[in-house]
PDB file of C-alpha atoms in Angstrom:
ATOM      1  CA  UNK A  23    -141.842  10.837 145.706  1.00 48.00           C
ATOM      2  CA  UNK A  24    -138.077  10.253 145.743  1.00 52.00           C
ATOM      3  CA  UNK A  25    -137.008   6.723 146.861  1.00 57.00           C
ATOM      4  CA  UNK A  26    -133.606   5.047 147.316  1.00 55.00           C
ATOM      5  CA  UNK A  27    -133.864   3.588 143.763  1.00 57.00           C
ATOM      6  CA  UNK A  28    -134.706   6.987 142.186  1.00 60.00           C
ATOM      7  CA  UNK A  29    -132.294   9.824 142.565  1.00 59.00           C
ATOM      8  CA  UNK A  30    -132.771  13.289 141.031  1.00 63.00           C
ATOM      9  CA  UNK A  31    -133.006  12.642 137.290  1.00 67.00           C
ATOM     10  CA  UNK A  32    -134.269   9.062 137.601  1.00 67.00           C
ATOM     11  CA  UNK A  33    -130.922   7.194 137.968  1.00 69.00           C
ATOM     12  CA  UNK A  34    -130.110   4.887 140.802  1.00 72.00           C
ATOM     13  CA  UNK A  35    -128.075   7.432 142.750  1.00 72.00           C
ATOM     14  CA  UNK A  36    -125.195   6.817 145.185  1.00 75.00           C
ATOM     15  CA  UNK A  37    -127.128   4.016 146.987  1.00 76.00           C
ATOM     16  CA  UNK A  38    -126.217   1.660 144.192  1.00 82.00           C
ATOM     17  CA  UNK A  39    -122.735   1.519 145.626  1.00 85.00           C
ATOM     18  CA  UNK A  40    -123.989   0.207 148.982  1.00 89.00           C
ATOM     19  CA  UNK A  41    -125.240  -3.103 147.572  1.00 90.00           C
ATOM     20  CA  UNK A  42    -121.795  -4.456 146.429  1.00 92.00           C
ATOM     21  CA  UNK A  43    -120.285  -3.492 149.690  1.00 93.00           C
ATOM     22  CA  UNK A  44    -123.071  -5.351 151.539  1.00 95.00           C
ATOM     23  CA  UNK A  45    -122.478  -8.487 149.429  1.00 94.00           C
ATOM     24  CA  UNK A  46    -118.737  -8.292 149.903  1.00 96.00           C
ATOM     25  CA  UNK A  47    -119.287  -8.147 153.743  1.00 96.00           C
ATOM     26  CA  UNK A  48    -121.727 -11.129 153.626  1.00 97.00           C
ATOM     27  CA  UNK A  49    -119.283 -13.252 151.523  1.00 97.00           C
ATOM     28  CA  UNK A  50    -116.302 -12.252 153.644  1.00 96.00           C
ATOM     29  CA  UNK A  51    -118.225 -13.027 156.858  1.00 96.00           C
ATOM     30  CA  UNK A  52    -119.258 -16.458 155.506  1.00 94.00           C
ATOM     31  CA  UNK A  53    -115.714 -17.360 154.613  1.00 93.00           C
ATOM     32  CA  UNK A  54    -114.494 -16.083 158.009  1.00 92.00           C
ATOM     33  CA  UNK A  55    -117.105 -18.197 159.722  1.00 91.00           C
ATOM     34  CA  UNK A  56    -116.193 -21.223 157.818  1.00 89.00           C
ATOM     35  CA  UNK A  57    -112.482 -20.898 158.440  1.00 87.00           C
ATOM     36  CA  UNK A  58    -113.020 -20.602 162.180  1.00 87.00           C
ATOM     37  CA  UNK A  59    -115.400 -23.510 162.484  1.00 87.00           C
ATOM     38  CA  UNK A  60    -115.609 -26.125 159.668  1.00 82.00           C
ATOM     39  CA  UNK A  61    -112.148 -25.686 158.056  1.00 73.00           C
ATOM     40  CA  UNK A  62    -110.306 -25.105 161.330  1.00 67.00           C
ATOM     41  CA  UNK A  63    -109.569 -28.799 162.194  1.00 63.00           C
ATOM     42  CA  UNK A  64    -108.602 -29.912 158.647  1.00 61.00           C
ATOM     43  CA  UNK A  65    -104.986 -30.103 157.750  1.00 58.00           C
ATOM     44  CA  UNK A  66    -103.749 -31.105 154.350  1.00 54.00           C
ATOM     45  CA  UNK A  67    -100.541 -32.889 153.467  1.00 52.00           C
ATOM     46  CA  UNK A  68     -97.478 -30.806 153.996  1.00 50.00           C
ATOM     47  CA  UNK A  69     -99.045 -28.346 156.325  1.00 53.00           C
ATOM     48  CA  UNK A  70     -97.343 -27.622 159.658  1.00 54.00           C
ATOM     49  CA  UNK A  71     -98.407 -29.625 162.630  1.00 52.00           C
ATOM     50  CA  UNK A  72     -99.606 -32.466 160.569  1.00 51.00           C
ATOM     51  CA  UNK A  73     -98.469 -35.015 163.249  1.00 53.00           C
ATOM     52  CA  UNK A  74    -101.429 -36.793 164.702  1.00 59.00           C
ATOM     53  CA  UNK A  75    -102.230 -36.447 168.457  1.00 71.00           C
ATOM     54  CA  UNK A  76    -101.816 -40.229 169.076  1.00 79.00           C
ATOM     55  CA  UNK A  77     -98.583 -40.679 167.023  1.00 81.00           C
ATOM     56  CA  UNK A  78     -95.518 -42.077 168.831  1.00 86.00           C
ATOM     57  CA  UNK A  79     -93.651 -38.829 168.325  1.00 85.00           C
ATOM     58  CA  UNK A  80     -96.386 -36.897 170.144  1.00 87.00           C
ATOM     59  CA  UNK A  81     -96.531 -39.471 172.942  1.00 89.00           C
ATOM     60  CA  UNK A  82     -92.759 -39.243 173.314  1.00 89.00           C
ATOM     61  CA  UNK A  83     -93.085 -35.357 173.461  1.00 89.00           C
ATOM     62  CA  UNK A  84     -95.668 -35.707 176.176  1.00 92.00           C
ATOM     63  CA  UNK A  85     -93.457 -38.046 178.183  1.00 92.00           C
ATOM     64  CA  UNK A  86     -90.490 -35.693 177.979  1.00 92.00           C
ATOM     65  CA  UNK A  87     -92.598 -32.687 179.007  1.00 93.00           C
ATOM     66  CA  UNK A  88     -94.125 -34.521 181.995  1.00 93.00           C
ATOM     67  CA  UNK A  89     -90.620 -35.489 183.212  1.00 92.00           C
ATOM     68  CA  UNK A  90     -90.957 -39.316 182.649  1.00 93.00           C
ATOM     69  CA  UNK A  91     -87.820 -39.361 180.505  1.00 92.00           C
ATOM     70  CA  UNK A  92     -84.704 -37.146 180.363  1.00 93.00           C
ATOM     71  CA  UNK A  93     -83.357 -35.106 177.438  1.00 92.00           C
ATOM     72  CA  UNK A  94     -80.807 -37.694 176.343  1.00 94.00           C
ATOM     73  CA  UNK A  95     -83.411 -40.500 176.186  1.00 93.00           C
ATOM     74  CA  UNK A  96     -85.813 -38.174 174.386  1.00 92.00           C
ATOM     75  CA  UNK A  97     -83.401 -37.342 171.666  1.00 92.00           C
ATOM     76  CA  UNK A  98     -82.223 -40.953 171.285  1.00 92.00           C
ATOM     77  CA  UNK A  99     -85.818 -42.251 170.862  1.00 91.00           C
ATOM     78  CA  UNK A 100     -86.795 -39.378 168.604  1.00 89.00           C
ATOM     79  CA  UNK A 101     -83.938 -40.169 166.199  1.00 90.00           C
ATOM     80  CA  UNK A 102     -85.214 -43.808 165.996  1.00 88.00           C
ATOM     81  CA  UNK A 103     -88.812 -42.586 165.469  1.00 85.00           C
ATOM     82  CA  UNK A 104     -87.711 -40.082 162.836  1.00 82.00           C
ATOM     83  CA  UNK A 105     -86.114 -43.036 160.868  1.00 81.00           C
ATOM     84  CA  UNK A 106     -89.171 -45.261 161.226  1.00 77.00           C
ATOM     85  CA  UNK A 107     -91.906 -42.673 160.539  1.00 71.00           C
ATOM     86  CA  UNK A 108     -90.049 -40.603 157.821  1.00 62.00           C
ATOM     87  CA  UNK A 109     -90.440 -37.220 159.519  1.00 57.00           C
ATOM     88  CA  UNK A 110     -88.482 -34.572 157.494  1.00 54.00           C
ATOM     89  CA  UNK A 111     -85.073 -33.746 158.713  1.00 50.00           C
ATOM     90  CA  UNK A 112     -83.683 -30.331 159.648  1.00 50.00           C
ATOM     91  CA  UNK A 113     -82.518 -29.322 156.156  1.00 44.00           C
ATOM     92  CA  UNK A 114     -84.090 -31.842 153.862  1.00 43.00           C
ATOM     93  CA  UNK A 115     -86.919 -32.402 151.645  1.00 43.00           C
ATOM     94  CA  UNK A 116     -89.820 -34.658 152.441  1.00 41.00           C
TER      95      UNK A 116
END
């Protein structure tokens, strides 16, 4: 009786190639699942968007977007906040 493990002359046959593909799909699916769920909210230092949601700069942006302050006041206050909180400048290093 010929099974998947025995092919023709007793070797494993072409089915042996299927198992590494299955393991690669399982590992890739696990990594994708982790990236979309667990690792999604974590941001390391230096990554874009590392400003916290409750930071003064974010609050200022929300106030500007809602129309509470005008553009001149936004830029004036943002320059002060940049000096205090050390956000990186337009062409500089951190």
